[in-house]
């Protein structure tokens, strides 16, 4: 007789419960995964690699539970573009990592840019095109306040994202202490107020500088106008394929006057295939001075 190990007993126990060791709650086959990939790519430009299979499973399994769907097929078949569940589906699959002063050299350049473009009566317009939970947009606001030495600098920021859930968090401007760890202490004192307990909230004067709006960079029409003195489009293009990246960036060019700056993420490179911009610094591009450029 083969001795029974504790492991085999556990496996048999799970089998008796209708599960097996390592088994998942919902069947999720290649056809389901491919359908998720197709829907997401078509709607958002986000191209999911094979390596994201288990991430997709775990994030969408929550949506199956929430909606009561018994299989991925049933869930996906019932999904309708534009429906409330569609929004949840998209929100579940976006990657929202962000933090204050991410790629901090960008904010040194932005501070100089603000000062160079300052003119009496001119309000500089900034578009933060993948704002996520707001750390980036508030860093832009902090940089403006520091550059102009006032809580009411002459700038206006439009912050957009595809994901409505993160935009709601961004709008609140409330962060835990660990989330603002990269903000210098003097700036925390100047630009945040304490509370709710254990948290810091961006001061209302800075919040008045920002408008939040949902915007899908793949939409044929964008609800932003420009001209923008600077656009931040960081760490989102990386989720798109090359053709989509270039298309999005080339649509931004007409919204920018010459010398306006486009900030992209550290691994997003347009030196090839993009005539409208000239590399200005590490992952910062200036709108080229050329005929047809916005003025
Ligand atoms: C990794 S975060 C980057 C946040 C911030 N820009 C930064 O660099 O820290 C990527 C953001 O892009 C957003 N996103 C993904 N696809 C998008 C699309 N098609 N249109 C607009 N935003 C999109 C996601 O919802 C997510 O909040």
Coordinates of C-alpha atoms and ligand atoms in Angstrom, one line a residue:
X1 CA 0.0 0.0 0.0
X2 CA 1.3 3.5 -0.9
X3 CA 1.6 5.7 2.2
X4 CA -0.6 8.8 2.0
X5 CA 1.3 12.1 2.3
X6 CA -0.3 15.1 4.0
X7 CA -0.2 16.7 0.5
X8 CA -2.2 14.0 -1.2
X9 CA -4.7 14.1 1.7
X10 CA -5.1 17.8 1.1
X11 CA -5.6 17.3 -2.7
X12 CA -8.2 14.7 -2.0
X13 CA -9.9 16.9 0.5
X14 CA -10.1 19.7 -2.0
X15 CA -11.3 17.4 -4.7
X16 CA -14.1 16.3 -2.4
X17 CA -15.1 20.0 -2.2
X18 CA -15.3 20.1 -6.0
X19 CA -11.9 21.9 -6.4
X20 CA -8.4 20.8 -7.0
X21 CA -5.1 22.1 -5.7
X22 CA -4.3 25.2 -7.8
X23 CA -7.7 25.2 -9.5
X24 CA -9.5 28.4 -10.2
X25 CA -13.0 29.4 -9.3
X26 CA -14.1 30.1 -12.9
X27 CA -12.9 28.3 -16.0
X28 CA -10.9 30.8 -18.1
X29 CA -9.7 29.5 -21.4
X30 CA -7.7 31.0 -24.3
X31 CA -10.9 32.0 -26.1
X32 CA -12.0 34.0 -23.1
X33 CA -8.6 35.6 -22.7
X34 CA -8.4 36.5 -26.4
X35 CA -11.9 38.1 -26.3
X36 CA -10.9 40.2 -23.3
X37 CA -7.7 41.3 -25.1
X38 CA -9.6 42.1 -28.3
X39 CA -12.3 44.2 -26.5
X40 CA -9.7 46.1 -24.5
X41 CA -7.4 46.8 -27.4
X42 CA -10.3 48.0 -29.6
X43 CA -11.7 50.3 -27.0
X44 CA -8.7 51.6 -25.1
X45 CA -5.6 50.8 -27.2
X46 CA -4.2 48.7 -24.3
X47 CA -2.4 45.7 -25.7
X48 CA -2.3 42.9 -23.1
X49 CA 0.5 40.4 -23.5
X50 CA 0.2 36.7 -22.7
X51 CA 2.0 37.4 -19.4
X52 CA -1.1 39.3 -18.2
X53 CA -3.3 36.2 -18.3
X54 CA -3.4 35.6 -14.5
X55 CA -3.8 39.3 -13.8
X56 CA -6.8 39.5 -16.1
X57 CA -8.3 36.4 -14.5
X58 CA -8.0 37.7 -10.9
X59 CA -9.3 41.2 -11.8
X60 CA -12.2 40.1 -13.8
X61 CA -13.1 37.2 -11.5
X62 CA -14.2 40.0 -9.0
X63 CA -16.5 41.4 -11.7
X64 CA -18.0 38.0 -12.3
X65 CA -18.7 37.6 -8.6
X66 CA -20.1 41.2 -8.4
X67 CA -22.4 40.7 -11.4
X68 CA -23.4 37.1 -10.6
X69 CA -22.1 35.8 -13.9
X70 CA -21.3 32.1 -13.7
X71 CA -18.8 31.9 -16.5
X72 CA -16.4 34.2 -18.3
X73 CA -18.3 33.6 -21.5
X74 CA -21.6 34.7 -20.0
X75 CA -19.9 37.8 -18.5
X76 CA -18.2 38.8 -21.8
X77 CA -21.3 38.0 -23.9
X78 CA -23.4 40.3 -21.7
X79 CA -20.9 43.2 -21.9
X80 CA -22.2 46.2 -23.8
X81 CA -20.0 49.1 -24.8
X82 CA -21.0 52.2 -22.8
X83 CA -22.9 50.3 -20.1
X84 CA -22.1 50.7 -16.4
X85 CA -20.5 47.3 -16.4
X86 CA -18.4 48.2 -19.4
X87 CA -16.9 51.1 -17.3
X88 CA -16.2 48.6 -14.5
X89 CA -14.6 46.2 -16.9
X90 CA -12.2 48.9 -18.3
X91 CA -11.5 50.3 -14.8
X92 CA -10.6 46.7 -13.6
X93 CA -8.0 46.3 -16.4
X94 CA -6.1 49.5 -16.3
X95 CA -2.8 49.8 -14.5
X96 CA -2.7 52.9 -12.4
X97 CA 0.7 53.0 -10.8
X98 CA 1.8 56.6 -10.1
X99 CA 3.5 58.7 -7.4
X100 CA 4.4 62.2 -6.5
X101 CA 7.5 63.6 -8.3
X102 CA 7.8 60.5 -10.5
X103 CA 10.7 61.1 -12.9
X104 CA 11.5 64.3 -10.9
X105 CA 13.8 65.8 -13.6
X106 CA 10.6 66.5 -15.5
X107 CA 9.4 68.9 -12.8
X108 CA 12.7 70.8 -12.8
X109 CA 12.2 71.3 -16.5
X110 CA 8.6 72.2 -16.0
X111 CA 9.5 74.9 -13.4
X112 CA 11.9 76.5 -15.9
X113 CA 9.3 76.2 -18.6
X114 CA 6.7 78.0 -16.5
X115 CA 9.1 80.8 -15.8
X116 CA 10.2 81.2 -19.4
X117 CA 6.6 81.4 -20.7
X118 CA 5.3 83.7 -17.9
X119 CA 3.8 86.9 -19.5
X120 CA 1.5 89.4 -17.9
X121 CA -2.1 88.3 -18.4
X122 CA -1.2 84.8 -19.8
X123 CA -2.6 81.8 -18.0
X124 CA -0.5 78.7 -19.0
X125 CA -2.6 75.7 -19.9
X126 CA -1.4 72.2 -19.0
X127 CA -3.0 68.9 -20.0
X128 CA -2.3 65.8 -17.9
X129 CA -3.5 63.1 -20.2
X130 CA -3.3 60.0 -18.0
X131 CA -3.8 61.4 -14.6
X132 CA -4.6 58.2 -12.7
X133 CA -5.1 58.8 -9.0
X134 CA -3.8 62.4 -9.2
X135 CA -0.2 62.3 -7.9
X136 CA 1.1 63.6 -11.2
X137 CA -1.4 66.4 -11.6
X138 CA -0.8 67.6 -8.0
X139 CA 2.9 67.5 -8.6
X140 CA 2.4 69.8 -11.6
X141 CA 0.3 72.1 -9.4
X142 CA 2.9 72.1 -6.6
X143 CA 5.6 72.9 -9.2
X144 CA 3.6 75.8 -10.5
X145 CA 3.0 77.1 -6.9
X146 CA 6.7 76.9 -6.2
X147 CA 7.7 78.5 -9.5
X148 CA 5.5 81.5 -9.1
X149 CA 5.8 81.7 -5.3
X150 CA 2.0 81.7 -4.8
X151 CA -0.9 79.4 -4.1
X152 CA -2.7 81.0 -7.1
X153 CA -0.2 80.7 -10.0
X154 CA -1.4 81.7 -13.4
X155 CA -1.9 78.2 -14.7
X156 CA -4.9 75.9 -15.5
X157 CA -4.6 72.2 -15.6
X158 CA -7.0 69.8 -17.3
X159 CA -6.5 66.2 -15.9
X160 CA -8.0 63.3 -17.8
X161 CA -7.9 59.6 -17.7
X162 CA -9.9 56.7 -19.2
X163 CA -10.6 55.2 -15.7
X164 CA -13.4 56.9 -13.9
X165 CA -12.6 55.3 -10.6
X166 CA -9.0 56.7 -10.4
X167 CA -10.3 60.1 -11.5
X168 CA -12.7 60.2 -8.5
X169 CA -9.7 59.6 -6.2
X170 CA -7.6 62.2 -8.0
X171 CA -10.4 64.8 -7.7
X172 CA -10.5 64.3 -3.9
X173 CA -6.8 65.0 -3.5
X174 CA -6.6 62.9 -0.3
X175 CA -3.4 60.9 0.3
X176 CA -2.0 58.8 3.1
X177 CA 1.4 59.8 4.6
X178 CA 3.3 57.1 2.8
X179 CA 1.8 58.3 -0.5
X180 CA 3.2 61.8 -0.1
X181 CA 6.6 60.5 1.2
X182 CA 8.4 62.0 -1.9
X183 CA 7.0 65.5 -1.4
X184 CA 9.5 67.7 0.5
X185 CA 8.3 68.4 4.0
X186 CA 8.1 72.2 3.5
X187 CA 5.8 71.6 0.5
X188 CA 3.6 69.3 2.5
X189 CA 3.2 72.1 5.1
X190 CA 2.5 74.7 2.4
X191 CA 0.3 72.7 0.0
X192 CA -1.6 70.2 2.1
X193 CA -4.0 70.3 5.0
X194 CA -4.3 67.4 7.5
X195 CA -7.2 65.1 7.7
X196 CA -9.2 62.8 7.6
X197 CA -7.0 61.1 10.3
X198 CA -3.7 59.9 8.9
X199 CA -4.2 61.6 5.6
X200 CA -3.3 64.9 3.9
X201 CA -5.6 66.8 1.5
X202 CA -4.4 69.1 -1.3
X203 CA -5.2 72.7 -0.4
X204 CA -8.4 74.1 -2.0
X205 CA -6.4 76.9 -3.7
X206 CA -4.4 74.3 -5.7
X207 CA -7.5 72.2 -6.3
X208 CA -9.1 75.2 -7.9
X209 CA -6.4 75.1 -10.6
X210 CA -7.5 71.7 -11.9
X211 CA -10.4 70.4 -13.9
X212 CA -11.0 66.6 -14.1
X213 CA -12.6 64.8 -17.0
X214 CA -12.9 61.3 -18.4
X215 CA -11.1 61.0 -21.7
X216 CA -10.1 58.0 -23.8
X217 CA -7.0 58.8 -25.8
X218 CA -8.4 56.5 -28.5
X219 CA -11.6 58.4 -29.0
X220 CA -11.9 60.0 -32.4
X221 CA -12.7 63.4 -30.8
X222 CA -11.0 64.7 -27.7
X223 CA -12.9 67.0 -25.3
X224 CA -9.9 69.2 -24.8
X225 CA -9.0 72.1 -27.0
X226 CA -5.6 73.6 -26.2
X227 CA -3.4 75.3 -27.1
X228 CA -1.4 73.7 -24.3
X229 CA 1.9 75.1 -23.0
X230 CA 2.8 71.6 -21.8
X231 CA 1.2 68.1 -22.1
X232 CA 2.0 65.3 -19.7
X233 CA 1.3 61.9 -21.4
X234 CA 3.5 59.6 -19.2
X235 CA 3.5 55.9 -18.7
X236 CA 0.3 55.3 -20.7
X237 CA 1.7 55.1 -24.3
X238 CA 3.7 52.1 -23.2
X239 CA 0.5 50.1 -23.1
X240 CA -0.3 50.8 -26.8
X241 CA 1.2 49.3 -29.9
X242 CA 3.7 51.5 -31.9
X243 CA 1.1 52.7 -34.5
X244 CA -1.3 53.8 -31.8
X245 CA 1.5 55.5 -29.8
X246 CA 2.5 57.6 -32.9
X247 CA -1.1 58.3 -33.7
X248 CA -1.9 59.7 -30.3
X249 CA 1.3 61.8 -30.1
X250 CA 0.7 63.2 -33.6
X251 CA -2.8 64.2 -32.6
X252 CA -1.3 66.1 -29.6
X253 CA 1.0 68.2 -31.8
X254 CA -1.7 70.5 -33.3
X255 CA -2.8 71.3 -29.7
X256 CA 0.6 72.8 -28.9
X257 CA 2.3 76.0 -30.0
X258 CA 5.9 76.0 -30.9
X259 CA 8.2 75.3 -28.0
X260 CA 5.4 73.8 -25.9
X261 CA 6.7 70.7 -24.1
X262 CA 5.5 67.1 -24.3
X263 CA 6.5 64.9 -21.3
X264 CA 6.4 61.1 -21.8
X265 CA 7.4 58.2 -19.7
X266 CA 10.9 57.0 -19.2
X267 CA 10.5 54.1 -21.7
X268 CA 8.4 56.0 -24.3
X269 CA 10.6 57.1 -27.2
X270 CA 9.6 59.0 -30.3
X271 CA 12.9 60.1 -31.8
X272 CA 12.0 58.0 -34.8
X273 CA 8.7 58.4 -36.6
X274 CA 7.7 61.8 -35.2
X275 CA 8.5 65.0 -37.1
X276 CA 6.4 67.3 -35.1
X277 CA 8.6 67.1 -32.0
X278 CA 12.3 67.7 -31.2
X279 CA 13.9 65.9 -28.3
X280 CA 14.6 68.5 -25.6
X281 CA 15.8 66.5 -22.7
X282 CA 15.4 63.0 -21.2
X283 CA 11.9 61.9 -22.4
X284 CA 10.9 65.6 -23.0
X285 CA 10.0 66.8 -26.5
X286 CA 9.4 70.4 -27.7
X287 CA 6.9 71.2 -30.4
X288 CA 8.9 71.8 -33.5
X289 CA 8.9 75.3 -35.0
X290 CA 7.6 74.5 -38.5
X291 CA 4.9 75.7 -40.9
X292 CA 1.5 74.6 -39.9
X293 CA 2.3 74.4 -36.2
X294 CA -0.3 75.8 -33.8
X295 CA 0.6 79.3 -32.6
Ligands
LIG1 C1 0.5 53.7 -15.2 S1 -0.7 55.0 -15.1 C2 0.3 56.4 -15.4 C3 -0.1 57.6 -14.4 C4 0.8 58.8 -14.6 N1 0.7 59.4 -15.9 C5 2.2 58.6 -14.2 O1 3.1 58.5 -15.1 O2 2.5 58.4 -13.0 C6 -1.5 54.8 -16.7 C7 -2.9 55.5 -16.8 O3 -3.3 55.5 -18.1 C8 -4.7 55.4 -18.2 N2 -5.1 54.9 -19.5 C9 -4.9 53.7 -20.1 N3 -5.4 53.7 -21.3 C10 -5.9 54.9 -21.6 C11 -6.6 55.5 -22.7 N4 -6.9 54.8 -23.8 N5 -6.9 56.8 -22.6 C12 -6.7 57.5 -21.4 N6 -6.1 57.0 -20.4 C13 -5.7 55.7 -20.4 C14 -4.9 54.3 -17.1 O4 -6.3 54.4 -16.7 C15 -3.9 54.7 -16.0 O5 -4.5 55.6 -15.0

